[in-house]
Short mmCIF file of C-alpha atoms and ligand atoms in Angstrom, two decimals:
data_model
loop_
_atom_site.label_atom_id
_atom_site.label_comp_id
_atom_site.label_asym_id
_atom_site.label_seq_id
_atom_site.Cartn_x
_atom_site.Cartn_y
_atom_site.Cartn_z
CA MET R 30 1.72 18.46 -34.36
CA SER R 31 1.55 15.41 -32.12
CA ASP R 32 -1.26 15.21 -29.61
CA HIS R 33 0.09 12.33 -27.53
CA VAL R 34 0.60 12.96 -23.84
CA LEU R 35 2.14 10.56 -21.33
CA VAL R 36 -0.01 10.97 -18.21
CA ILE R 37 1.74 9.98 -14.98
CA ASN R 38 0.09 9.43 -11.61
CA ALA R 39 2.81 8.65 -9.07
CA GLY R 40 1.63 7.35 -5.70
CA SER R 41 3.75 6.46 -2.70
CA SER R 42 4.20 2.83 -3.81
CA SER R 43 2.75 2.79 -7.32
CA LEU R 44 3.12 4.52 -10.65
CA LYS R 45 0.18 4.56 -13.06
CA TYR R 46 0.67 5.78 -16.60
CA SER R 47 -1.25 6.20 -19.80
CA LEU R 48 -0.28 7.37 -23.26
CA VAL R 49 -3.32 9.42 -24.29
CA ASP R 50 -4.27 10.73 -27.71
CA GLY R 51 -5.20 14.24 -26.60
CA SER R 52 -7.64 14.80 -29.48
CA SER R 53 -9.72 11.64 -29.19
CA GLY R 54 -9.11 10.87 -25.51
CA GLU R 55 -8.16 7.31 -26.42
CA SER R 56 -5.58 5.67 -24.15
CA VAL R 57 -3.18 4.15 -26.70
CA ALA R 58 -1.21 2.30 -24.04
CA GLY R 59 -0.81 2.31 -20.30
CA GLY R 60 -0.25 0.33 -17.18
CA ILE R 61 0.81 0.29 -13.58
CA VAL R 62 3.91 -0.50 -11.56
CA GLU R 63 2.87 -1.61 -8.08
CA ARG R 64 4.55 -2.22 -4.73
CA ILE R 65 7.51 0.06 -5.43
CA GLY R 66 10.05 -0.36 -2.64
CA GLU R 67 8.18 -3.37 -1.23
CA ALA R 68 8.53 -7.13 -1.60
CA GLY R 69 6.64 -8.82 -4.42
CA GLY R 70 6.59 -6.12 -7.12
CA SER R 71 4.11 -6.34 -9.96
CA GLN R 72 3.97 -4.52 -13.29
CA THR R 73 1.43 -4.47 -16.10
CA HIS R 74 1.77 -2.81 -19.49
CA ARG R 75 -1.09 -2.68 -21.99
CA GLY R 76 -0.23 -1.74 -25.56
CA PRO R 77 -1.47 -2.29 -29.10
CA GLY R 78 0.06 -5.80 -29.04
CA GLY R 79 -1.84 -6.88 -25.91
CA GLU R 80 -0.93 -6.99 -22.26
CA SER R 81 2.40 -7.92 -20.70
CA ALA R 82 3.09 -8.44 -17.03
CA GLY R 83 6.17 -8.52 -14.84
CA ASP R 84 6.95 -9.44 -11.24
CA GLU R 85 10.31 -7.72 -10.78
CA SER R 86 11.24 -6.16 -7.47
CA ILE R 87 11.26 -2.44 -8.15
CA GLY R 88 13.14 -0.43 -5.55
CA SER R 89 12.39 3.17 -6.50
CA HIS R 90 10.26 5.43 -8.68
CA GLU R 91 13.32 5.90 -10.92
CA GLU R 92 13.47 2.11 -11.51
CA ALA R 93 9.70 2.07 -12.02
CA LEU R 94 9.83 4.69 -14.74
CA ARG R 95 12.78 2.92 -16.39
CA TRP R 96 10.57 -0.21 -16.47
CA VAL R 97 7.83 1.85 -18.13
CA VAL R 98 10.16 3.34 -20.78
CA ASP R 99 11.55 -0.17 -21.49
CA ALA R 100 8.02 -1.59 -21.72
CA PHE R 101 7.14 1.04 -24.32
CA SER R 102 10.21 0.15 -26.40
CA SER R 103 9.78 -3.65 -26.02
CA TYR R 104 6.02 -3.96 -26.44
CA GLY R 105 5.09 -0.67 -28.08
CA PRO R 106 4.10 1.80 -29.01
CA SER R 107 7.52 3.39 -29.11
CA LEU R 108 7.41 6.73 -27.32
CA ASP R 109 9.43 8.24 -30.21
CA GLU R 110 7.02 6.99 -32.83
CA SER R 111 4.05 8.30 -30.94
CA ASP R 112 5.80 11.62 -31.16
CA LEU R 113 5.26 12.50 -27.54
CA ALA R 114 4.08 16.10 -27.16
CA ALA R 115 4.39 16.36 -23.39
CA VAL R 116 4.20 14.59 -20.04
CA GLY R 117 1.25 15.48 -17.78
CA HIS R 118 1.67 14.83 -14.05
CA ARG R 119 -1.22 14.49 -11.63
CA VAL R 120 -0.37 16.54 -8.53
CA VAL R 121 -2.79 16.20 -5.65
CA HIS R 122 -2.36 19.49 -3.79
CA GLY R 123 -1.76 22.84 -5.45
CA GLY R 124 -2.84 24.85 -2.39
CA SER R 125 -4.04 28.41 -3.07
CA ARG R 126 -1.11 28.96 -5.39
CA PHE R 127 -2.28 26.96 -8.44
CA ALA R 128 -5.63 27.71 -10.04
CA ALA R 129 -4.55 26.18 -13.34
CA PRO R 130 -2.11 23.62 -14.69
CA ALA R 131 1.46 24.88 -15.00
CA LEU R 132 4.67 24.08 -16.85
CA ILE R 133 7.07 22.37 -14.50
CA ASP R 134 10.32 24.15 -13.71
CA ASP R 135 12.53 24.33 -10.62
CA GLU R 136 10.44 27.14 -9.16
CA LEU R 137 7.21 25.11 -9.45
CA ILE R 138 8.89 22.14 -7.81
CA ALA R 139 9.94 24.33 -4.87
CA GLU R 140 6.37 25.62 -4.53
CA VAL R 141 4.88 22.11 -4.59
CA LYS R 142 7.43 21.11 -1.93
CA ASP R 143 6.19 23.96 0.24
CA LEU R 144 2.71 22.39 0.05
CA VAL R 145 3.85 19.00 1.40
CA PRO R 146 2.47 19.72 4.92
CA LEU R 147 -1.01 19.97 3.34
CA ALA R 148 -0.68 16.60 1.53
CA PRO R 149 2.05 14.66 3.31
CA LEU R 150 1.14 11.33 1.69
CA HIS R 151 0.56 12.50 -1.87
CA ASN R 152 2.70 15.49 -2.85
CA PRO R 153 6.10 13.86 -2.05
CA ALA R 154 5.22 10.89 -4.30
CA ASN R 155 4.00 13.23 -7.05
CA LEU R 156 7.28 15.19 -6.79
CA GLU R 157 9.30 11.98 -7.00
CA GLY R 158 7.44 11.04 -10.20
CA ILE R 159 8.11 14.50 -11.66
CA SER R 160 11.78 14.41 -10.81
CA VAL R 161 12.49 10.99 -12.40
CA ALA R 162 10.32 11.68 -15.45
CA ARG R 163 12.15 14.95 -16.14
CA ARG R 164 15.46 13.07 -15.95
CA LEU R 165 14.34 10.19 -18.20
CA LEU R 166 12.29 12.24 -20.69
CA PRO R 167 14.19 15.54 -20.81
CA ASP R 168 13.24 16.59 -24.35
CA VAL R 169 9.52 17.21 -23.83
CA PRO R 170 7.69 19.74 -21.65
CA HIS R 171 6.32 18.48 -18.33
CA VAL R 172 3.10 19.93 -16.92
CA ALA R 173 1.61 19.68 -13.43
CA VAL R 174 -2.19 19.28 -13.31
CA PHE R 175 -3.53 19.84 -9.81
CA ASP R 176 -6.51 18.01 -8.23
CA THR R 177 -7.32 21.16 -6.30
CA ALA R 178 -7.09 23.71 -9.16
CA PHE R 179 -10.70 23.44 -10.42
CA HIS R 180 -11.96 24.48 -6.98
CA GLN R 181 -9.91 27.67 -6.78
CA THR R 182 -13.02 29.53 -8.01
CA LEU R 183 -14.84 28.90 -4.70
CA PRO R 184 -15.93 32.18 -3.11
CA ALA R 185 -14.27 33.04 0.21
CA TYR R 186 -17.46 32.34 2.17
CA ALA R 187 -17.49 28.78 0.78
CA TYR R 188 -13.83 27.96 1.36
CA THR R 189 -13.41 29.63 4.75
CA TYR R 190 -13.80 27.58 7.94
CA ALA R 191 -15.21 29.45 10.95
CA VAL R 192 -12.03 29.08 12.99
CA PRO R 193 -9.55 31.72 14.23
CA HIS R 194 -8.50 33.90 11.34
CA GLU R 195 -4.76 33.28 11.88
CA TRP R 196 -5.19 29.56 11.14
CA ALA R 197 -5.90 30.42 7.53
CA GLU R 198 -3.27 33.15 7.36
CA SER R 199 -0.43 31.22 8.94
CA HIS R 200 -1.26 27.58 8.25
CA GLY R 201 -3.34 27.55 5.07
CA ILE R 202 -6.37 26.11 6.91
CA ARG R 203 -9.23 26.39 4.39
CA ARG R 204 -11.27 24.25 2.01
CA TYR R 205 -9.33 23.28 -1.13
CA GLY R 206 -11.40 20.42 -2.60
CA PHE R 207 -10.12 17.49 -4.66
CA HIS R 208 -11.06 15.29 -7.65
CA GLY R 209 -10.88 18.56 -9.62
CA THR R 210 -9.91 17.01 -12.97
CA SER R 211 -12.88 14.63 -12.71
CA HIS R 212 -15.36 17.37 -11.74
CA SER R 213 -14.03 19.59 -14.52
CA PHE R 214 -14.28 16.85 -17.18
CA VAL R 215 -17.68 15.57 -16.12
CA SER R 216 -19.31 18.99 -15.77
CA SER R 217 -18.18 20.06 -19.24
CA GLU R 218 -19.36 16.72 -20.69
CA ALA R 219 -22.74 17.34 -19.02
CA ALA R 220 -23.03 20.68 -20.83
CA ARG R 221 -22.14 18.95 -24.10
CA LEU R 222 -24.84 16.30 -23.56
CA LEU R 223 -27.37 19.04 -22.83
CA GLY R 224 -26.32 20.75 -26.07
CA ARG R 225 -25.27 23.91 -24.23
CA GLU R 226 -22.10 25.78 -23.34
CA PRO R 227 -20.57 25.07 -19.89
CA ALA R 228 -20.99 28.79 -19.11
CA ASP R 229 -24.77 28.38 -19.44
CA VAL R 230 -25.42 25.44 -17.13
CA ASN R 231 -25.52 24.67 -13.42
CA VAL R 232 -24.51 21.14 -12.49
CA ILE R 233 -24.17 19.07 -9.32
CA VAL R 234 -21.46 16.44 -9.86
CA LEU R 235 -21.37 13.35 -7.63
CA HIS R 236 -18.01 11.58 -7.95
CA LEU R 237 -18.61 8.27 -6.14
CA GLY R 238 -15.57 5.99 -6.23
CA ASN R 239 -13.34 4.74 -3.43
CA GLY R 240 -13.09 8.43 -2.61
CA CYS R 241 -16.33 10.39 -2.96
CA SER R 242 -17.00 14.08 -3.46
CA ALA R 243 -19.82 16.37 -4.55
CA THR R 244 -19.32 19.67 -6.35
CA ALA R 245 -21.66 22.52 -7.24
CA VAL R 246 -20.65 23.90 -10.64
CA ARG R 247 -22.12 27.21 -11.78
CA GLY R 248 -21.47 28.22 -15.38
CA GLY R 249 -18.41 25.95 -15.63
CA GLU R 250 -16.89 27.07 -12.32
CA SER R 251 -16.77 25.17 -9.05
CA VAL R 252 -18.60 27.20 -6.40
CA ASP R 253 -18.65 24.64 -3.58
CA THR R 254 -17.27 21.18 -3.00
CA SER R 255 -17.53 18.61 -0.23
CA MET R 256 -13.85 17.73 0.36
CA GLY R 257 -11.94 20.24 2.43
CA LEU R 258 -8.41 20.89 3.63
CA THR R 259 -7.86 17.19 2.94
CA PRO R 260 -9.87 14.54 1.06
CA LEU R 261 -11.46 13.37 4.35
CA GLU R 262 -14.41 15.77 4.56
CA GLY R 263 -17.83 15.41 3.02
CA LEU R 264 -19.49 12.27 1.68
CA VAL R 265 -19.16 8.79 3.18
CA MET R 266 -16.38 6.92 1.32
CA GLY R 267 -14.95 3.41 1.12
CA THR R 268 -12.75 3.82 4.20
CA ARG R 269 -13.09 7.56 5.02
CA SER R 270 -15.72 8.93 7.39
CA GLY R 271 -16.56 12.13 5.54
CA ASP R 272 -18.23 14.71 7.81
CA VAL R 273 -18.05 14.05 11.55
CA ASP R 274 -18.37 16.28 14.57
CA PRO R 275 -14.76 17.47 15.11
CA ALA R 276 -15.29 17.09 18.87
CA ILE R 277 -15.15 13.30 18.32
CA LEU R 278 -11.37 13.66 17.90
CA GLY R 279 -10.83 15.25 21.31
CA HIS R 280 -13.26 12.80 22.87
CA LEU R 281 -11.31 9.79 21.52
CA ALA R 282 -8.01 11.32 22.65
CA ARG R 283 -9.29 11.95 26.17
CA GLU R 284 -11.37 8.78 26.62
CA LEU R 285 -9.15 6.22 24.86
CA GLY R 286 -5.79 7.98 25.01
CA TRP R 287 -5.45 7.71 21.22
CA SER R 288 -2.69 9.69 19.52
CA VAL R 289 -3.37 12.14 16.71
CA ASP R 290 -1.91 9.66 14.20
CA GLU R 291 -4.14 6.85 15.47
CA ILE R 292 -7.25 9.00 15.16
CA ASP R 293 -6.16 10.18 11.70
CA ARG R 294 -5.69 6.60 10.57
CA ALA R 295 -9.03 5.47 11.99
CA LEU R 296 -10.94 8.23 10.21
CA ASN R 297 -9.08 7.79 6.89
CA SER R 298 -8.61 4.02 6.71
CA GLU R 299 -11.03 2.31 9.11
CA SER R 300 -14.20 4.36 8.73
CA GLY R 301 -16.74 4.98 5.96
CA LEU R 302 -18.43 1.88 4.51
CA LYS R 303 -15.65 -0.29 5.93
CA GLY R 304 -16.08 1.03 9.45
CA LEU R 305 -19.85 0.66 9.31
CA SER R 306 -20.08 -2.76 7.70
CA GLY R 307 -16.59 -4.27 7.55
CA GLU R 308 -16.67 -3.93 3.75
CA ASN R 309 -15.34 -0.99 1.72
CA ASP R 310 -15.95 -2.45 -1.75
CA PHE R 311 -19.39 -1.32 -2.90
CA ARG R 312 -20.06 -4.41 -5.02
CA GLU R 313 -19.45 -6.68 -2.05
CA LEU R 314 -21.51 -4.37 0.18
CA SER R 315 -24.41 -4.71 -2.29
CA ARG R 316 -24.11 -8.50 -2.26
CA ARG R 317 -24.18 -8.56 1.53
CA ARG R 318 -27.10 -6.18 1.62
CA ALA R 319 -29.03 -8.35 -0.83
CA GLY R 320 -28.36 -11.28 1.52
CA GLY R 321 -30.06 -9.41 4.39
CA ASP R 322 -26.96 -8.17 6.25
CA ALA R 323 -28.24 -5.42 8.60
CA ARG R 324 -24.88 -3.63 8.93
CA ALA R 325 -24.49 -3.51 5.15
CA GLU R 326 -28.02 -2.10 4.92
CA LEU R 327 -27.25 0.64 7.45
CA ALA R 328 -23.96 1.49 5.70
CA PHE R 329 -25.81 1.83 2.38
CA ASP R 330 -28.46 4.04 3.98
CA VAL R 331 -25.90 6.32 5.67
CA TYR R 332 -23.96 6.59 2.37
CA CYS R 333 -27.01 7.53 0.27
CA TYR R 334 -28.54 9.81 2.90
CA ARG R 335 -25.30 11.84 3.02
CA ILE R 336 -25.36 12.20 -0.78
CA LYS R 337 -28.98 13.38 -0.64
CA LYS R 338 -28.10 16.03 1.96
CA TYR R 339 -25.34 17.41 -0.28
CA VAL R 340 -27.67 17.42 -3.30
CA GLY R 341 -30.14 19.49 -1.27
CA ALA R 342 -27.42 21.85 -0.05
CA TYR R 343 -25.93 22.38 -3.50
CA TYR R 344 -29.39 22.84 -5.03
CA ALA R 345 -29.81 25.73 -2.59
CA VAL R 346 -26.32 27.04 -3.40
CA LEU R 347 -26.99 27.03 -7.16
CA GLY R 348 -30.63 28.22 -7.09
CA THR R 349 -31.41 26.43 -10.35
CA VAL R 350 -29.96 23.09 -11.36
CA ASP R 351 -29.81 21.89 -14.98
CA ALA R 352 -28.21 18.51 -14.31
CA ILE R 353 -27.11 16.11 -11.60
CA VAL R 354 -24.29 13.85 -12.77
CA PHE R 355 -23.12 10.54 -11.32
CA THR R 356 -19.58 9.39 -12.05
CA ALA R 357 -16.76 7.02 -10.88
CA GLY R 358 -17.11 3.32 -9.90
CA VAL R 359 -20.24 3.50 -7.73
CA GLY R 360 -21.78 6.48 -9.52
CA GLN R 361 -21.44 4.84 -12.92
CA HIS R 362 -22.52 1.33 -11.94
CA SER R 363 -24.81 1.27 -8.92
CA ALA R 364 -28.40 1.91 -9.98
CA GLU R 365 -29.56 1.24 -6.42
CA ALA R 366 -27.25 3.90 -4.93
CA ARG R 367 -28.39 6.43 -7.54
CA ALA R 368 -32.05 5.66 -6.91
CA ALA R 369 -31.75 5.81 -3.11
CA SER R 370 -29.73 9.05 -3.18
CA LEU R 371 -32.30 10.89 -5.29
CA ALA R 372 -35.48 9.27 -3.89
CA ASN R 373 -38.41 11.56 -3.06
CA LEU R 374 -36.90 14.68 -4.62
CA GLU R 375 -39.62 15.02 -7.27
CA SER R 376 -40.78 18.34 -5.79
CA LEU R 377 -37.33 19.71 -6.75
CA GLY R 378 -37.86 18.55 -10.35
CA ILE R 379 -35.55 15.56 -9.84
CA HIS R 380 -36.92 12.37 -11.40
CA LEU R 381 -35.34 9.05 -12.40
CA ASP R 382 -36.55 6.82 -15.22
CA PRO R 383 -36.29 3.36 -13.58
CA ALA R 384 -35.60 1.53 -16.86
CA ARG R 385 -32.89 3.99 -17.90
CA ASN R 386 -31.37 3.93 -14.43
CA THR R 387 -31.05 0.14 -14.34
CA SER R 388 -29.82 -0.38 -17.91
CA GLU R 389 -26.09 -1.19 -17.92
CA SER R 390 -24.02 0.88 -20.31
CA SER R 391 -20.48 2.18 -20.37
CA THR R 392 -21.38 5.35 -22.26
CA ALA R 393 -22.62 8.71 -21.06
CA ARG R 394 -26.41 8.78 -20.80
CA PHE R 395 -29.57 10.34 -19.40
CA ILE R 396 -31.29 8.37 -16.62
CA SER R 397 -34.08 10.94 -16.08
CA PRO R 398 -37.25 10.94 -18.21
CA ASP R 399 -37.33 13.15 -21.31
CA ASN R 400 -38.21 16.77 -20.50
CA SER R 401 -37.46 16.35 -16.81
CA PRO R 402 -36.80 19.80 -15.23
CA VAL R 403 -33.44 18.52 -13.89
CA ALA R 404 -31.53 16.13 -16.18
CA VAL R 405 -29.95 13.24 -14.30
CA LEU R 406 -26.92 11.85 -16.12
CA VAL R 407 -24.35 9.08 -15.78
CA ILE R 408 -21.04 10.15 -17.31
CA PRO R 409 -17.91 7.97 -17.12
CA THR R 410 -15.11 10.14 -15.83
CA ASN R 411 -11.87 10.31 -17.79
CA GLU R 412 -9.26 12.03 -15.63
CA GLU R 413 -6.42 10.91 -17.89
CA TRP R 414 -7.95 12.60 -20.91
CA GLU R 415 -8.63 15.74 -18.90
CA ILE R 416 -5.00 15.79 -17.71
CA ALA R 417 -3.84 15.26 -21.33
CA ARG R 418 -6.12 18.05 -22.60
CA GLN R 419 -4.99 20.48 -19.89
CA THR R 420 -1.35 19.52 -20.50
CA LEU R 421 -1.61 20.23 -24.22
CA THR R 422 -3.40 23.55 -23.64
CA THR R 423 -0.68 24.57 -21.17
CA THR R 424 2.19 23.72 -23.52
CA ARG R 425 0.53 25.67 -26.31
CA THR R 426 -0.27 28.79 -24.33
CA THR R 427 2.89 29.22 -22.25
P1 AMP T 507 -13.27 3.92 -8.40
O1 AMP T 507 -12.51 4.56 -7.25
O2 AMP T 507 -13.89 4.93 -9.31
O3 AMP T 507 -12.47 2.87 -9.12
O4 AMP T 507 -14.53 3.14 -7.74
C1 AMP T 507 -14.33 2.04 -6.91
C2 AMP T 507 -15.66 1.67 -6.27
O5 AMP T 507 -16.63 1.43 -7.29
C3 AMP T 507 -15.58 0.39 -5.44
O6 AMP T 507 -16.31 0.55 -4.23
C4 AMP T 507 -16.27 -0.63 -6.32
O7 AMP T 507 -16.87 -1.66 -5.59
C5 AMP T 507 -17.32 0.24 -6.98
N1 AMP T 507 -17.83 -0.43 -8.19
C6 AMP T 507 -17.14 -0.77 -9.29
N2 AMP T 507 -17.94 -1.45 -10.15
C7 AMP T 507 -19.17 -1.53 -9.57
C8 AMP T 507 -20.42 -2.11 -9.92
N3 AMP T 507 -20.58 -2.75 -11.08
N4 AMP T 507 -21.45 -1.96 -9.06
C9 AMP T 507 -21.31 -1.32 -7.89
N5 AMP T 507 -20.15 -0.75 -7.49
C10 AMP T 507 -19.09 -0.86 -8.30
#
């Protein structure tokens, strides 16, 4: 039986794809179609024969996926020859309805549509990707893998906001959490590296990319996570504020006359590292900090201090912690962010080995000393493989 899954991540103006060997996790081919519906389109396809690029104007997701199918037949591998088992779609918001991946049918599409108010930017684009992929690849099963699903195990006291009860009942106001495929993959890899079953370990996962989130995982299940109703809450991110006093919103509206949309945009796109220092890219922030830039220094300190507070909180939530795992762009590559975030936590059994922490490597590894009470790990995330794995499991069990 074929294990190849075409993983599709459809954004509002881009479509990322990867043909993944579900057994090995290897991405056999993949690419991205960018600026869909905008001027100056750009496309990249990477296959066994190398990389090919295009600069066609692509007007819709349907055209984008046609470009992808053509790229597979022109540059390989042929989707037929790879014997495609299924298509796995990343869907950002599954609400309270989806605690697991699900086979896509008309009923599921209607349910995901109902969730659009909770993810107005993401779910419509995901649905568009699903709809065109089902039309163009009708002979294979399609599976939706939800970013929120891994966090559906949160207990009610962790996902409930202390706001009027009807807000949850009538409007779905609660914590959902995101980056679920990454937290799921990385926490099970952590158990594997420790030589134990996921059910036997407690892990704090720190996903630090453009978006950042922390999750407390007990025995393979998410029990708390830093992102909330939307991916704005929690850690400091590239352009998102993370936690703020909600009264700031009313204050800005009253004092500056800002609209809800303006405030929303400022907190999502003009805050975080960018708002503090003018720079959202962590590499550039590090360069500026090394050059003595005081705003970059403060941004770095705020970023790492917030991570440390979540580590402390999730340590208390879990009671005992077997591993702390860093993943995603900053988590995997910034030794200085890792060191600053976990500094002075030795009394909790958290130690870093400076040489291990600063050695560059693209593979999963320990950065704590041998026999440290809490293992500190760097594990490259692989959301595409996780989506492929979950897609295959779903097609085989439903
Ligand atoms: P991601 O969303 O996982 O692609 O992560 C993007 C973030 O990782 C950006 O802020 C990058 O600047 C940061 N990043 C990528 N590579 C490095 C690196 N070598 N050192 C520090 N930060 C990095």
